[in-house]
């Protein structure tokens, strides 16, 4: 199935194809790129930079809290730091990095040449980058947010939150949510319409399913937080009273709006990781995933049920008990699909022969840590117990167990798994083993004591504590663990850096995996696949026959892409995809100006709309037919020719 | 590391609510230990075992369905236990209850003891006494931002939200001095917004109540007289009240019986004359960002003031 010999009249001009799909070299080309692999790589690198920065912030917090009455940080700076840590990790690292892996790998896994809406993809990266730069420049200028990543009014409202700090937070949200929703749309349409012929819905790889479920969650959840943050800006800028009880508003309204987003947000972070776990478990057990249908249905049900849990963040607000019980039941119920996934993955390993290489090592770490996090989550679902440990370090322990265990460990596994595909070189297994053990032991040393700290009465978001409460020892231990985690991440960065040149050459499929991204070279050519694949199974590389047909007849001189049907992936029509263009960057710059200006004056929305409008005109300027345009090119017949046959009806 | 002298802890229940929740905690803790051990055992076996005959899919299906079934049972048990305890700790018992209105302020606690007789009502701050064995109902709200009232030895927490007044009831079954702390981020000095709940036998509680209901003691010595003059002449009455004097503002804590409290600054400093002087001279040294300004008073005046405030028992 990899590179077949085609008859002369169907042979693909690889050089021309590569040139057609090449985004070019140089600064302008880099700014105008629309290839999902370039943009995916940028996304990953940017997200990892934010991860490191937020990790350093956490290290400083740990230092401050390592003994009672410490005066390394005063309350003002501490409040900014814990806010930036949480905000960066949630909005600038966790969601974008998962999106990034989707942007890079969903098109490859479905056998497509690029992601759908490539210019929107570029736009979404620039919006993400500019939003991140915006909040960090504000932080450096001492106008960064300081009321927590959740930024509740009235503390963040006009009366108690003077200056622009909360506005910066609220508008950064807008940047990242626009970016996330754009990627979500691209992922869904790519997964629905760009699949290789023959990849029916029952043959979609589990990681692609996970990204599709995530994308739907993004589309339904993000608007809620945009309403919350925009309403907050309006309260602060133009004296609306949404959250002011004295004028008929309600502080709890913000919490409902925020957590209606905030709970699905954590599943937006976890579900892609679950897809990564499934992928890696199958590869390293050397057998197809057990319970594919159950796994897909579990992901989908998590996507639905995840929207019914949000009030469990508000159990202490005094809302009626009957309502709270409903959310207890839903929060407990979601443990079931999560548990089923765990059982299916273990069953896959049990039914296969497990080899432990670095990706699998991280996945095993995921199992240990995520199960603990899930169990503490079930504890928190209970109202009376939550009333004791809500807003304490017990919650901090829980969510770090599920987020680091459930997302960062699978991510690290996925980075080790897919690094060879992205760069063409293997990472060092020796250094990777060090990374794992440093990070795993450091993590547990830091966060396990926090369960005890919460039970012993330590609330969250405190910049110091008195000696008589006895929290000093556990905080000190947590600080030691933080050092180990820093060393672990450092080793990962060193590994990634030196393996670019010194790593063993990877080849197409170093792990012997089954999904389509491994059916092309490492790194993939510009066009992803010289001969776009078809498939007849869930594990194409393992199960497709050697004479599995490929797609032929697409143009090599234009970015010609085959669009297929939603359910059965039958060829439907062809489209010419966009060439590199600077307009997404310009549109992002114009939108950035509008967003930043609008925290200072409402007129910015009106005046800022003009440059945005102009850049959108440039972006959408229609192409003439001779340039290819976006007219769909219908295909004349639906059967694919066998390699030793001439096509009936002829290809254009 | 100095050992803990205050056990502000969920696992150190001193009342029926906290005890019920602590019981619930141990139930889920041991269930969780068991579940974790079982899952890890299966995982280890799955990774480690090598067999020439791979386990059949139908056999694996049976195991997964079994696991799912066991999960459902355990989750259901937990749901029933949670709802049961939740109802038990929430049901109000109003008979013979002590009622206190709590208002959260940045960054201190305003307590008002409620009574049917208006002249028996009084305000205090940061420290309350309650009788052992009698229910206490608190009506909680906030005057500024969201705070959270939490005394883990006695009960779970309740958020203090401006615009809402909600009721929470709890009870102490053992005498003691229980520390609580604000548990919802409320700004710069959220970390230093503590309170003490002193549970004592009913007789002692009644005595304390009567004392608190009295207006401030008249100064007994010349220095205390001088201290009261300093208090009234400085900026203190702009924020603080002392019943029985002309000072009646409510921006800051009521100081009518400040001498009877064990800490000042909402738990930041023990209540001694020395600390009072240091606090009044510059509260920002101990609670940076809080709303009390520094005072430029000479040492003699400060000593007199501390003497007077210390006499307000």
mmCIF file of C-alpha atoms in Angstrom, chain A residues 482-649:
data_model
loop_
_atom_site.group_PDB
_atom_site.id
_atom_site.type_symbol
_atom_site.label_atom_id
_atom_site.label_comp_id
_atom_site.label_asym_id
_atom_site.label_seq_id
_atom_site.Cartn_x
_atom_site.Cartn_y
_atom_site.Cartn_z
ATOM 1 C CA UNK A 482 8.582 20.482 41.816
ATOM 2 C CA UNK A 483 12.346 20.469 41.373
ATOM 3 C CA UNK A 484 12.216 16.919 40.025
ATOM 4 C CA UNK A 485 9.460 17.844 37.596
ATOM 5 C CA UNK A 486 11.502 20.767 36.316
ATOM 6 C CA UNK A 487 14.433 18.428 35.712
ATOM 7 C CA UNK A 488 12.152 16.001 33.939
ATOM 8 C CA UNK A 489 10.798 18.630 31.564
ATOM 9 C CA UNK A 490 14.307 19.935 30.998
ATOM 10 C CA UNK A 491 15.431 16.464 29.949
ATOM 11 C CA UNK A 492 12.537 16.288 27.496
ATOM 12 C CA UNK A 493 13.539 19.603 25.924
ATOM 13 C CA UNK A 494 17.157 18.473 25.691
ATOM 14 C CA UNK A 495 16.054 15.213 24.123
ATOM 15 C CA UNK A 496 13.880 16.989 21.563
ATOM 16 C CA UNK A 497 16.631 19.435 20.717
ATOM 17 C CA UNK A 498 19.537 17.053 20.265
ATOM 18 C CA UNK A 499 17.558 14.329 18.509
ATOM 19 C CA UNK A 500 16.870 16.619 15.572
ATOM 20 C CA UNK A 501 20.418 15.954 14.446
ATOM 21 C CA UNK A 502 21.636 13.022 16.491
ATOM 22 C CA UNK A 503 18.550 10.839 16.662
ATOM 23 C CA UNK A 504 18.374 7.566 14.807
ATOM 24 C CA UNK A 505 16.713 7.962 11.411
ATOM 25 C CA UNK A 506 13.130 6.845 11.845
ATOM 26 C CA UNK A 507 11.891 5.597 8.513
ATOM 27 C CA UNK A 508 8.219 5.477 7.628
ATOM 28 C CA UNK A 509 6.911 3.321 10.470
ATOM 29 C CA UNK A 510 9.437 2.790 13.286
ATOM 30 C CA UNK A 511 6.842 1.520 15.784
ATOM 31 C CA UNK A 512 5.064 -0.824 13.401
ATOM 32 C CA UNK A 513 1.811 1.068 13.919
ATOM 33 C CA UNK A 514 -1.394 0.639 11.979
ATOM 34 C CA UNK A 515 -2.800 4.079 11.142
ATOM 35 C CA UNK A 516 -2.353 6.017 7.939
ATOM 36 C CA UNK A 517 0.109 8.638 9.127
ATOM 37 C CA UNK A 518 2.697 5.850 9.214
ATOM 38 C CA UNK A 519 1.984 5.012 5.548
ATOM 39 C CA UNK A 520 4.010 7.933 4.324
ATOM 40 C CA UNK A 521 7.542 9.130 4.876
ATOM 41 C CA UNK A 522 8.910 10.711 8.056
ATOM 42 C CA UNK A 523 8.524 13.644 7.894
ATOM 43 C CA UNK A 524 5.679 13.487 5.395
ATOM 44 C CA UNK A 525 6.098 15.156 2.011
ATOM 45 C CA UNK A 526 4.397 18.515 1.499
ATOM 46 C CA UNK A 527 1.445 16.776 -0.100
ATOM 47 C CA UNK A 528 1.250 14.205 2.768
ATOM 48 C CA UNK A 529 0.741 11.272 0.391
ATOM 49 C CA UNK A 530 2.026 11.077 -3.162
ATOM 50 C CA UNK A 531 -0.757 8.623 -3.871
ATOM 51 C CA UNK A 532 -3.645 9.342 -1.493
ATOM 52 C CA UNK A 533 -4.647 6.075 0.135
ATOM 53 C CA UNK A 534 -7.908 4.231 0.320
ATOM 54 C CA UNK A 535 -8.612 1.731 3.032
ATOM 55 C CA UNK A 536 -10.826 -1.214 3.809
ATOM 56 C CA UNK A 537 -10.143 -1.644 7.507
ATOM 57 C CA UNK A 538 -9.744 0.015 10.894
ATOM 58 C CA UNK A 539 -6.016 -0.761 10.971
ATOM 59 C CA UNK A 540 -4.984 0.086 7.421
ATOM 60 C CA UNK A 541 -1.304 -0.805 7.625
ATOM 61 C CA UNK A 542 -1.929 -4.099 9.404
ATOM 62 C CA UNK A 543 -5.059 -5.272 7.629
ATOM 63 C CA UNK A 544 -5.309 -3.783 4.158
ATOM 64 C CA UNK A 545 -4.258 -6.126 1.360
ATOM 65 C CA UNK A 546 -1.009 -5.343 -0.473
ATOM 66 C CA UNK A 547 -2.952 -4.336 -3.572
ATOM 67 C CA UNK A 548 -5.183 -1.833 -1.755
ATOM 68 C CA UNK A 549 -6.036 0.824 -4.365
ATOM 69 C CA UNK A 550 -4.829 4.389 -4.181
ATOM 70 C CA UNK A 551 -6.507 7.532 -5.444
ATOM 71 C CA UNK A 552 -5.281 8.621 -8.846
ATOM 72 C CA UNK A 553 -6.221 11.320 -11.296
ATOM 73 C CA UNK A 554 -5.895 14.327 -9.015
ATOM 74 C CA UNK A 555 -4.031 17.228 -10.542
ATOM 75 C CA UNK A 556 -0.373 17.697 -9.691
ATOM 76 C CA UNK A 557 -0.197 21.331 -10.753
ATOM 77 C CA UNK A 558 -2.960 22.551 -8.434
ATOM 78 C CA UNK A 559 -3.762 21.735 -4.806
ATOM 79 C CA UNK A 560 -6.398 19.239 -5.831
ATOM 80 C CA UNK A 561 -8.153 17.499 -2.945
ATOM 81 C CA UNK A 562 -10.699 14.683 -3.021
ATOM 82 C CA UNK A 563 -13.823 15.235 -0.921
ATOM 83 C CA UNK A 564 -15.697 12.160 0.229
ATOM 84 C CA UNK A 565 -19.089 11.461 1.757
ATOM 85 C CA UNK A 566 -19.738 11.622 5.473
ATOM 86 C CA UNK A 567 -20.785 8.098 6.385
ATOM 87 C CA UNK A 568 -19.095 5.787 3.917
ATOM 88 C CA UNK A 569 -16.300 7.987 2.582
ATOM 89 C CA UNK A 570 -17.245 7.457 -1.020
ATOM 90 C CA UNK A 571 -15.630 9.907 -3.439
ATOM 91 C CA UNK A 572 -17.923 12.861 -3.899
ATOM 92 C CA UNK A 573 -16.163 15.720 -5.650
ATOM 93 C CA UNK A 574 -12.842 17.512 -5.841
ATOM 94 C CA UNK A 575 -11.825 20.968 -4.720
ATOM 95 C CA UNK A 576 -8.809 23.160 -5.219
ATOM 96 C CA UNK A 577 -7.412 24.157 -1.838
ATOM 97 C CA UNK A 578 -5.911 27.584 -1.164
ATOM 98 C CA UNK A 579 -2.314 28.530 -1.827
ATOM 99 C CA UNK A 580 -0.220 30.377 0.768
ATOM 100 C CA UNK A 581 -1.571 33.835 1.489
ATOM 101 C CA UNK A 582 -0.761 36.666 3.876
ATOM 102 C CA UNK A 583 -4.405 37.609 4.455
ATOM 103 C CA UNK A 584 -4.997 35.354 7.496
ATOM 104 C CA UNK A 585 -2.096 37.032 9.267
ATOM 105 C CA UNK A 586 -3.360 40.484 8.349
ATOM 106 C CA UNK A 587 -6.871 39.591 9.464
ATOM 107 C CA UNK A 588 -5.490 38.330 12.752
ATOM 108 C CA UNK A 589 -3.540 41.565 13.260
ATOM 109 C CA UNK A 590 -6.655 43.626 12.517
ATOM 110 C CA UNK A 591 -8.769 41.526 14.870
ATOM 111 C CA UNK A 592 -6.095 41.810 17.544
ATOM 112 C CA UNK A 593 -6.251 45.574 17.255
ATOM 113 C CA UNK A 594 -10.015 45.476 17.634
ATOM 114 C CA UNK A 595 -9.902 43.170 20.661
ATOM 115 C CA UNK A 596 -7.187 45.048 22.497
ATOM 116 C CA UNK A 597 -8.697 48.438 21.723
ATOM 117 C CA UNK A 598 -12.111 47.377 22.960
ATOM 118 C CA UNK A 599 -10.928 46.977 26.529
ATOM 119 C CA UNK A 600 -10.111 50.673 26.531
ATOM 120 C CA UNK A 601 -13.065 52.086 24.662
ATOM 121 C CA UNK A 602 -16.224 50.666 23.124
ATOM 122 C CA UNK A 603 -15.549 52.744 20.015
ATOM 123 C CA UNK A 604 -12.728 50.362 19.203
ATOM 124 C CA UNK A 605 -15.332 47.835 18.133
ATOM 125 C CA UNK A 606 -16.681 50.232 15.534
ATOM 126 C CA UNK A 607 -13.404 51.699 14.328
ATOM 127 C CA UNK A 608 -11.529 48.425 14.603
ATOM 128 C CA UNK A 609 -14.108 46.705 12.451
ATOM 129 C CA UNK A 610 -12.907 48.646 9.425
ATOM 130 C CA UNK A 611 -9.450 47.077 9.113
ATOM 131 C CA UNK A 612 -10.965 43.699 9.903
ATOM 132 C CA UNK A 613 -13.474 44.180 7.113
ATOM 133 C CA UNK A 614 -10.734 45.163 4.694
ATOM 134 C CA UNK A 615 -8.621 42.125 5.497
ATOM 135 C CA UNK A 616 -11.594 39.835 5.130
ATOM 136 C CA UNK A 617 -12.231 41.277 1.684
ATOM 137 C CA UNK A 618 -8.659 40.444 0.765
ATOM 138 C CA UNK A 619 -9.043 36.981 2.211
ATOM 139 C CA UNK A 620 -12.262 36.114 0.429
ATOM 140 C CA UNK A 621 -11.533 37.814 -2.882
ATOM 141 C CA UNK A 622 -12.910 35.284 -5.357
ATOM 142 C CA UNK A 623 -10.591 33.518 -7.745
ATOM 143 C CA UNK A 624 -11.253 33.465 -11.478
ATOM 144 C CA UNK A 625 -11.937 30.052 -13.010
ATOM 145 C CA UNK A 626 -8.539 29.944 -14.741
ATOM 146 C CA UNK A 627 -6.874 30.126 -11.357
ATOM 147 C CA UNK A 628 -8.802 27.059 -10.287
ATOM 148 C CA UNK A 629 -11.162 28.810 -7.894
ATOM 149 C CA UNK A 630 -13.192 26.739 -5.546
ATOM 150 C CA UNK A 631 -15.631 25.306 -8.031
ATOM 151 C CA UNK A 632 -16.103 21.693 -7.188
ATOM 152 C CA UNK A 633 -14.856 19.446 -9.946
ATOM 153 C CA UNK A 634 -17.239 16.535 -10.216
ATOM 154 C CA UNK A 635 -15.664 13.218 -10.985
ATOM 155 C CA UNK A 636 -17.087 11.187 -13.840
ATOM 156 C CA UNK A 637 -17.190 7.822 -12.209
ATOM 157 C CA UNK A 638 -17.058 6.335 -8.795
ATOM 158 C CA UNK A 639 -15.162 3.123 -9.156
ATOM 159 C CA UNK A 640 -11.450 3.272 -8.691
ATOM 160 C CA UNK A 641 -9.371 1.637 -11.371
ATOM 161 C CA UNK A 642 -7.280 -1.360 -10.473
ATOM 162 C CA UNK A 643 -3.569 -0.757 -11.044
ATOM 163 C CA UNK A 644 -3.397 -2.840 -14.192
ATOM 164 C CA UNK A 645 -6.472 -1.332 -15.814
ATOM 165 C CA UNK A 646 -7.021 1.845 -17.760
ATOM 166 C CA UNK A 647 -9.659 4.031 -16.117
ATOM 167 C CA UNK A 648 -13.147 3.863 -17.674
ATOM 168 C CA UNK A 649 -14.176 7.260 -18.939
#
